[in-house]
mmCIF file of C-alpha atoms in Angstrom:
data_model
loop_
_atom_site.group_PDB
_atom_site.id
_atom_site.type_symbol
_atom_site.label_atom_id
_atom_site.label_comp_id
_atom_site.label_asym_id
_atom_site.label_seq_id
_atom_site.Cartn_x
_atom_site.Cartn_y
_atom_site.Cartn_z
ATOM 1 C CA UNK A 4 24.736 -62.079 -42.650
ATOM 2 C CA UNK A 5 27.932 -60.237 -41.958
ATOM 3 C CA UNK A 6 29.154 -60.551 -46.414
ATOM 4 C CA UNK A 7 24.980 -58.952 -46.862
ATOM 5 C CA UNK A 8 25.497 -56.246 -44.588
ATOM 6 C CA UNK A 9 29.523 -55.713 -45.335
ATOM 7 C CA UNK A 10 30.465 -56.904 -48.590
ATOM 8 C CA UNK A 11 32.996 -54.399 -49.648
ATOM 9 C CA UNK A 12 34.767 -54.597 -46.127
ATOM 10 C CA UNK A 13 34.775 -50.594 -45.370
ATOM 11 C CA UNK A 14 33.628 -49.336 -41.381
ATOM 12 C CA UNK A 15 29.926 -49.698 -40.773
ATOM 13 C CA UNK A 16 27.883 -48.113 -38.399
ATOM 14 C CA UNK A 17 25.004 -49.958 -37.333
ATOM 15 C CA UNK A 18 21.311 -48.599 -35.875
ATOM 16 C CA UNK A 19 19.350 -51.348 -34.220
ATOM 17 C CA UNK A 20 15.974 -51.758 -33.517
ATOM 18 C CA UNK A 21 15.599 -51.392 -29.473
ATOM 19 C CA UNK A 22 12.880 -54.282 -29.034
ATOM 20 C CA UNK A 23 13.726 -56.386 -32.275
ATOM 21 C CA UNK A 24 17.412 -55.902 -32.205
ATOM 22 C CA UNK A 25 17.159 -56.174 -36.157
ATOM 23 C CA UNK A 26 19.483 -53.729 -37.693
ATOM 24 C CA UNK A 27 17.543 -50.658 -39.039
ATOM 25 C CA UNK A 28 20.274 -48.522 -41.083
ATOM 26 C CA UNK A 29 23.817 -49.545 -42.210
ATOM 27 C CA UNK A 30 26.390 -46.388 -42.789
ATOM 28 C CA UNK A 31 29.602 -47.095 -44.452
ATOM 29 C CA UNK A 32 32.929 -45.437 -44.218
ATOM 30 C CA UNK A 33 32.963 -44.840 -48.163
ATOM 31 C CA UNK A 34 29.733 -43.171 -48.153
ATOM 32 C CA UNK A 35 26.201 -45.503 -48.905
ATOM 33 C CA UNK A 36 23.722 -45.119 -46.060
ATOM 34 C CA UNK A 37 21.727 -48.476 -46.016
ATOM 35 C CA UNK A 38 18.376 -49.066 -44.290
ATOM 36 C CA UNK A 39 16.555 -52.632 -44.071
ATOM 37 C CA UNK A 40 12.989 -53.736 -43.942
ATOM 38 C CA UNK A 41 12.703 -57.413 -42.986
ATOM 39 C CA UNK A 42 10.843 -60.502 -44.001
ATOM 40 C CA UNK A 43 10.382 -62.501 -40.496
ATOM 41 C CA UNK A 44 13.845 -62.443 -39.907
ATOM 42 C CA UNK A 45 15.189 -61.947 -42.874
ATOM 43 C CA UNK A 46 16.674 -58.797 -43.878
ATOM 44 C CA UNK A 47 15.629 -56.734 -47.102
ATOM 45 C CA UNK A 48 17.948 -54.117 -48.408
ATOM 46 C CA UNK A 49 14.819 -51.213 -48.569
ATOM 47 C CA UNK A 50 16.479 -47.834 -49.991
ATOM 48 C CA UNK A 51 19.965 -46.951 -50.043
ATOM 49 C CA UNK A 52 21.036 -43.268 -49.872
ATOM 50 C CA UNK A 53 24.597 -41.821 -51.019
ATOM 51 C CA UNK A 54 26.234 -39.967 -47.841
ATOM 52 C CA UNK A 55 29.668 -39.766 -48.553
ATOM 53 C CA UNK A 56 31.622 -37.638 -45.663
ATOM 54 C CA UNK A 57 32.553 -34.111 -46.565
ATOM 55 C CA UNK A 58 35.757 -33.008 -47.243
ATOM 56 C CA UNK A 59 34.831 -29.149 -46.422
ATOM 57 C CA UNK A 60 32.486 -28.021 -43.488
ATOM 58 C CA UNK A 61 30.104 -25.008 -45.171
ATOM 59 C CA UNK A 62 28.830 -22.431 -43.151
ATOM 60 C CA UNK A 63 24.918 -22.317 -42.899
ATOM 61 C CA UNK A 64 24.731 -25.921 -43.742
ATOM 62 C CA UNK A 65 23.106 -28.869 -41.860
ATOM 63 C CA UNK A 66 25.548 -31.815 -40.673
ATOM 64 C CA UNK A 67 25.102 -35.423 -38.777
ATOM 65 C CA UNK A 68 28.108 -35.738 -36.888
ATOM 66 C CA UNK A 69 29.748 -39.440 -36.655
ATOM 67 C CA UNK A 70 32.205 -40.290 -34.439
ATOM 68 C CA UNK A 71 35.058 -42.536 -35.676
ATOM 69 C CA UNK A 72 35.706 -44.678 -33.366
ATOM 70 C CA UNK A 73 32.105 -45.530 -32.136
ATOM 71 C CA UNK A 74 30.404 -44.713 -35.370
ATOM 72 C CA UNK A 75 27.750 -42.862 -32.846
ATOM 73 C CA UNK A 76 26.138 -39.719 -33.651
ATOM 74 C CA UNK A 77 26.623 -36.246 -31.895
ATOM 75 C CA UNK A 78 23.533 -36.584 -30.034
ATOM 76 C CA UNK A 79 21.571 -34.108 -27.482
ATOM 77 C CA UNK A 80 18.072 -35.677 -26.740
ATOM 78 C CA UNK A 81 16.709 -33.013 -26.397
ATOM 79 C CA UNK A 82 16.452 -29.333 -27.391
ATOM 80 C CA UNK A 83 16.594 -27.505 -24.005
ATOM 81 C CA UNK A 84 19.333 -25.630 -21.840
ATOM 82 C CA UNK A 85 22.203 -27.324 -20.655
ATOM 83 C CA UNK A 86 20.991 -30.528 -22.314
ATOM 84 C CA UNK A 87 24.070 -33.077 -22.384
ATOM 85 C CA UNK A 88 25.427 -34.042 -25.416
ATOM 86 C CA UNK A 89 26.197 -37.866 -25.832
ATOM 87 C CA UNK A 90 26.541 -40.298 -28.015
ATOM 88 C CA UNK A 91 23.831 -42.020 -29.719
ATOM 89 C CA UNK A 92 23.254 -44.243 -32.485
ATOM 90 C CA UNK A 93 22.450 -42.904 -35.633
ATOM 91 C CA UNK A 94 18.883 -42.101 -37.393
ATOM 92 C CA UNK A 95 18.525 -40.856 -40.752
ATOM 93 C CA UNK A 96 15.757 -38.264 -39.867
ATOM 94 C CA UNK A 97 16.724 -37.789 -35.809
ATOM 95 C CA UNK A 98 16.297 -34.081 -35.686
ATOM 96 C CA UNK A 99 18.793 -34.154 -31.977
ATOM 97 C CA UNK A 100 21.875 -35.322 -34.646
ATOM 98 C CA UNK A 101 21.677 -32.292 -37.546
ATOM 99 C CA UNK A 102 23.604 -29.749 -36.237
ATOM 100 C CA UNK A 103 24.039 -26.546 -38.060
ATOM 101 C CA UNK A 104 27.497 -25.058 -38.443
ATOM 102 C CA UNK A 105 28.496 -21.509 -38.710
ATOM 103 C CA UNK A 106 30.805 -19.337 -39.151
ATOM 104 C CA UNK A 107 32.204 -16.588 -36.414
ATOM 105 C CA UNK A 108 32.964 -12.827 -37.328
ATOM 106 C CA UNK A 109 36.420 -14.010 -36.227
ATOM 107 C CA UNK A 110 37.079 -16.880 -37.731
ATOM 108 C CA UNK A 111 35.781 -19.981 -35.992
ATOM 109 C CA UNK A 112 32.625 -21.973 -35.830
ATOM 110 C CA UNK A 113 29.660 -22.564 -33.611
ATOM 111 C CA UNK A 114 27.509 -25.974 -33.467
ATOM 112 C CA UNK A 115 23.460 -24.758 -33.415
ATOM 113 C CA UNK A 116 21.363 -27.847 -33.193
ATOM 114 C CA UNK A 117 17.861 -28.365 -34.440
ATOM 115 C CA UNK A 118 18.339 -25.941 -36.760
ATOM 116 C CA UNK A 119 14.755 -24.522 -37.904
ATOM 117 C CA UNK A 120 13.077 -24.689 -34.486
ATOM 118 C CA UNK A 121 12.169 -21.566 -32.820
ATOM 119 C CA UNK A 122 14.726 -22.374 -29.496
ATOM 120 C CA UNK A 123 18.169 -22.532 -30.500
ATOM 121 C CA UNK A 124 20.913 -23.564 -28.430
ATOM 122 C CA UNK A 125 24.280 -24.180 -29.443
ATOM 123 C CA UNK A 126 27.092 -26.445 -28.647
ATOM 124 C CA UNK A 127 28.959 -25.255 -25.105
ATOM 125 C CA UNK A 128 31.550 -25.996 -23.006
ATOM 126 C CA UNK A 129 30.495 -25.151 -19.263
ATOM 127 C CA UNK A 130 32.027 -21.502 -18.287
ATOM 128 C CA UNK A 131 34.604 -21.890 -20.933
ATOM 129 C CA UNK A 132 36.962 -24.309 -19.109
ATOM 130 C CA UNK A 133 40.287 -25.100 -20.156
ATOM 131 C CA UNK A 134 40.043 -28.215 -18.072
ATOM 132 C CA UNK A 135 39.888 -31.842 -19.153
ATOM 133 C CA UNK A 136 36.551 -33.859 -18.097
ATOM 134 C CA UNK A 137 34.466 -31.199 -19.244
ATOM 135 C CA UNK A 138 30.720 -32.426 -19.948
ATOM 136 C CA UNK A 139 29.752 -30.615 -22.545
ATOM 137 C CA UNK A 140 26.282 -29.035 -22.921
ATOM 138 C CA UNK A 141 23.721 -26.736 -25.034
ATOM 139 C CA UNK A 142 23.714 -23.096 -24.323
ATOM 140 C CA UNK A 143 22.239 -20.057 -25.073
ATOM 141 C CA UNK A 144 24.131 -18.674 -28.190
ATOM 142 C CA UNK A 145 26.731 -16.097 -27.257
ATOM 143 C CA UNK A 146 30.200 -14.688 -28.179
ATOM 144 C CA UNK A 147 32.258 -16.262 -25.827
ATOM 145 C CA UNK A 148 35.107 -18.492 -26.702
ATOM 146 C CA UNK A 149 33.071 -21.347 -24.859
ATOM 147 C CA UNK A 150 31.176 -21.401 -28.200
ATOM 148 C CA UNK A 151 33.472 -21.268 -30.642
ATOM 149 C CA UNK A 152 35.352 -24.419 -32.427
ATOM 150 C CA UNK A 153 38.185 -24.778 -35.146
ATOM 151 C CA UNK A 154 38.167 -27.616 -37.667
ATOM 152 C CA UNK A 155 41.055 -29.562 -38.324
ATOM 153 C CA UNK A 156 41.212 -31.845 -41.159
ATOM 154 C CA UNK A 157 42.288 -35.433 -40.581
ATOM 155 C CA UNK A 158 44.284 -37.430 -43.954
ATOM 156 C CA UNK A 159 41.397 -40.169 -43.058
ATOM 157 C CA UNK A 160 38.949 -37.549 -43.914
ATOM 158 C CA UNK A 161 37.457 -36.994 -40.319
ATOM 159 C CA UNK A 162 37.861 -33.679 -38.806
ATOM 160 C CA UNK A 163 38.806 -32.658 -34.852
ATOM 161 C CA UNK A 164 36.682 -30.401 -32.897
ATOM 162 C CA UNK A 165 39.390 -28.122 -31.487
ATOM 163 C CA UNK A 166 37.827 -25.710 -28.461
ATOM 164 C CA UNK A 167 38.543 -22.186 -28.518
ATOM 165 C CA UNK A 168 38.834 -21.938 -25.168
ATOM 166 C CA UNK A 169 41.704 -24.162 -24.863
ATOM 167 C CA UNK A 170 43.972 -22.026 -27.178
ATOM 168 C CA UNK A 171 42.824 -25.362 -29.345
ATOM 169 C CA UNK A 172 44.977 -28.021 -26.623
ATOM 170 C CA UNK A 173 41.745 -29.793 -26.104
ATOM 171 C CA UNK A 174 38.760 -30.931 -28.169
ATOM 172 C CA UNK A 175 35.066 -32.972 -28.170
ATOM 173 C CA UNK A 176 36.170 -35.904 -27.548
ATOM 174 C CA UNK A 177 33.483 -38.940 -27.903
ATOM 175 C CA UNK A 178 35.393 -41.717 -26.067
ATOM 176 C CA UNK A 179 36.829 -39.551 -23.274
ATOM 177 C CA UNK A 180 39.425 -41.068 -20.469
ATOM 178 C CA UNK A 181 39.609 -44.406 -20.900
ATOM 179 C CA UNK A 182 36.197 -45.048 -22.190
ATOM 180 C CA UNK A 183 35.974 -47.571 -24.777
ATOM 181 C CA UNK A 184 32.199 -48.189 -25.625
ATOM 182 C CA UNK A 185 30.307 -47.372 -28.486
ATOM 183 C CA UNK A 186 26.801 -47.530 -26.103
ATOM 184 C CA UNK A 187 24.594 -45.496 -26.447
ATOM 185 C CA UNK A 188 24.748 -42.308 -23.978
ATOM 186 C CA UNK A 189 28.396 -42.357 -23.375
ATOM 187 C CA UNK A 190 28.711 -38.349 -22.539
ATOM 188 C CA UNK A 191 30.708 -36.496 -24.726
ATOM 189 C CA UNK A 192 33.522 -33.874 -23.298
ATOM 190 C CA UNK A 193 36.694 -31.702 -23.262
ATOM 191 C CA UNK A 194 39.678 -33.587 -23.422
ATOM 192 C CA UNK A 195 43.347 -32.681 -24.347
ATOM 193 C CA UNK A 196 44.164 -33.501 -27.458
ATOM 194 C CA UNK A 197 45.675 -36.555 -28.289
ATOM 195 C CA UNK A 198 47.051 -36.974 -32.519
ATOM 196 C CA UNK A 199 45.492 -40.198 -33.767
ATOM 197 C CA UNK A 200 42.928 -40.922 -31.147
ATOM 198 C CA UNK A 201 40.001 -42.078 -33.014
ATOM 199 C CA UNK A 202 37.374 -40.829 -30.425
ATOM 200 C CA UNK A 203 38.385 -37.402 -30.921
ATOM 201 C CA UNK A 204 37.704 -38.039 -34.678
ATOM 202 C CA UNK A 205 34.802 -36.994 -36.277
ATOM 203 C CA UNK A 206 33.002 -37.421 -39.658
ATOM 204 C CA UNK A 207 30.655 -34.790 -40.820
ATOM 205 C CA UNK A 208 27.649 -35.817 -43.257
ATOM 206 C CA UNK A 209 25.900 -32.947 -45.179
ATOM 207 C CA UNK A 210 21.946 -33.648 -44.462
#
């Protein structure tokens, strides 16, 4: 089962069904999104999508957000003030993952989720703290530097969230302290940055 579903031998991130435990979607490090249908309990590959990871984040464009370590999605449950943001496993068409990313007057970049629906909140860190342990949040959008974000580019082709209100020491981390879980609604936070820590690593997939 492990050759069907890995046969190549890149990074998988696997969706399973919550009452079946069958897996549901297969997304691999080198880009092919996989999703199964079964017979009994046998899986069928059902439709494969290309979803390669982009090398350059566009402003005004639509992005599921993977975290490298975990292969978990940027996930908020739900589209309401100060809604965490956690980790989550990934679904194709979960409207909570597709964040919208643009571009600042000065130069940086803001997270909106849900883009399209008439309440839009926007990635936060709680009263701009330059503290580690941070559990970060929607928010109304605003200017402040609790908002804004710069992208560094990783040679593995991730990218680190780097907060603004920081002075960029700290970023979104998704296996903060000494977490090491890839369950689903591990909270994701401020933490200093650490070079090479694959939590803080994150691959963006245009949607």
């Amino acid at each position: 089962l492990s050759k069907f579903f890995n046969p190549s031998g890149s990074s998988y991130s696997y969706t399973k069904n919550n009452e079946t435990n069958q897996v549901q979607y297969a997304l691999s490090s080198d880009g092919l999104l996989e999703q199964f249908a079964y017979d009994g309990v046998n899986p069928i590959l059902a439709q494969t999508w290309a979803m390669k990871p982009a090398e350059e984040i566009k402003s005004g464009h639509t992005y599921t957000i993977i975290n490298a370590k975990t292969r978990n999605a940027l996930d908020c449950a739900k589209n309401e003030l100060r809604a965490e943001v956690h980790n989550w496993s990934f679904y194709k068409n979960y409207v909570f993952q597709k964040w919208e990313v643009v571009s600042t007057s000065d130069g940086y970049m803001n997270f909106n989720v849900y883009p399209g629906s008439g309440n839009v909140f926007r990635l936060d860190i709680p009263n701009g703290g330059n503290v580690d342990d941070l559990m970060i949040f929607l928010y109304n959008p605003n200017t402040s530097d609790a908002q804004k974000y710069r992208l560094q580019r990783n040679s593995d082709g991730t990218f680190t969230i780097l907060t603004k209100c920081s002075n960029f020491t700290k970023c979104v981390d998704g296996q903060p302290g000494n977490t090491t879980s890839n369950a689903n609604g591990v909270k994701i936070r401020q933490c200093t940055y650490v070079p090479g820590d694959l939590g803080q690593r994150w691959y963006f997939y245009e949607m």
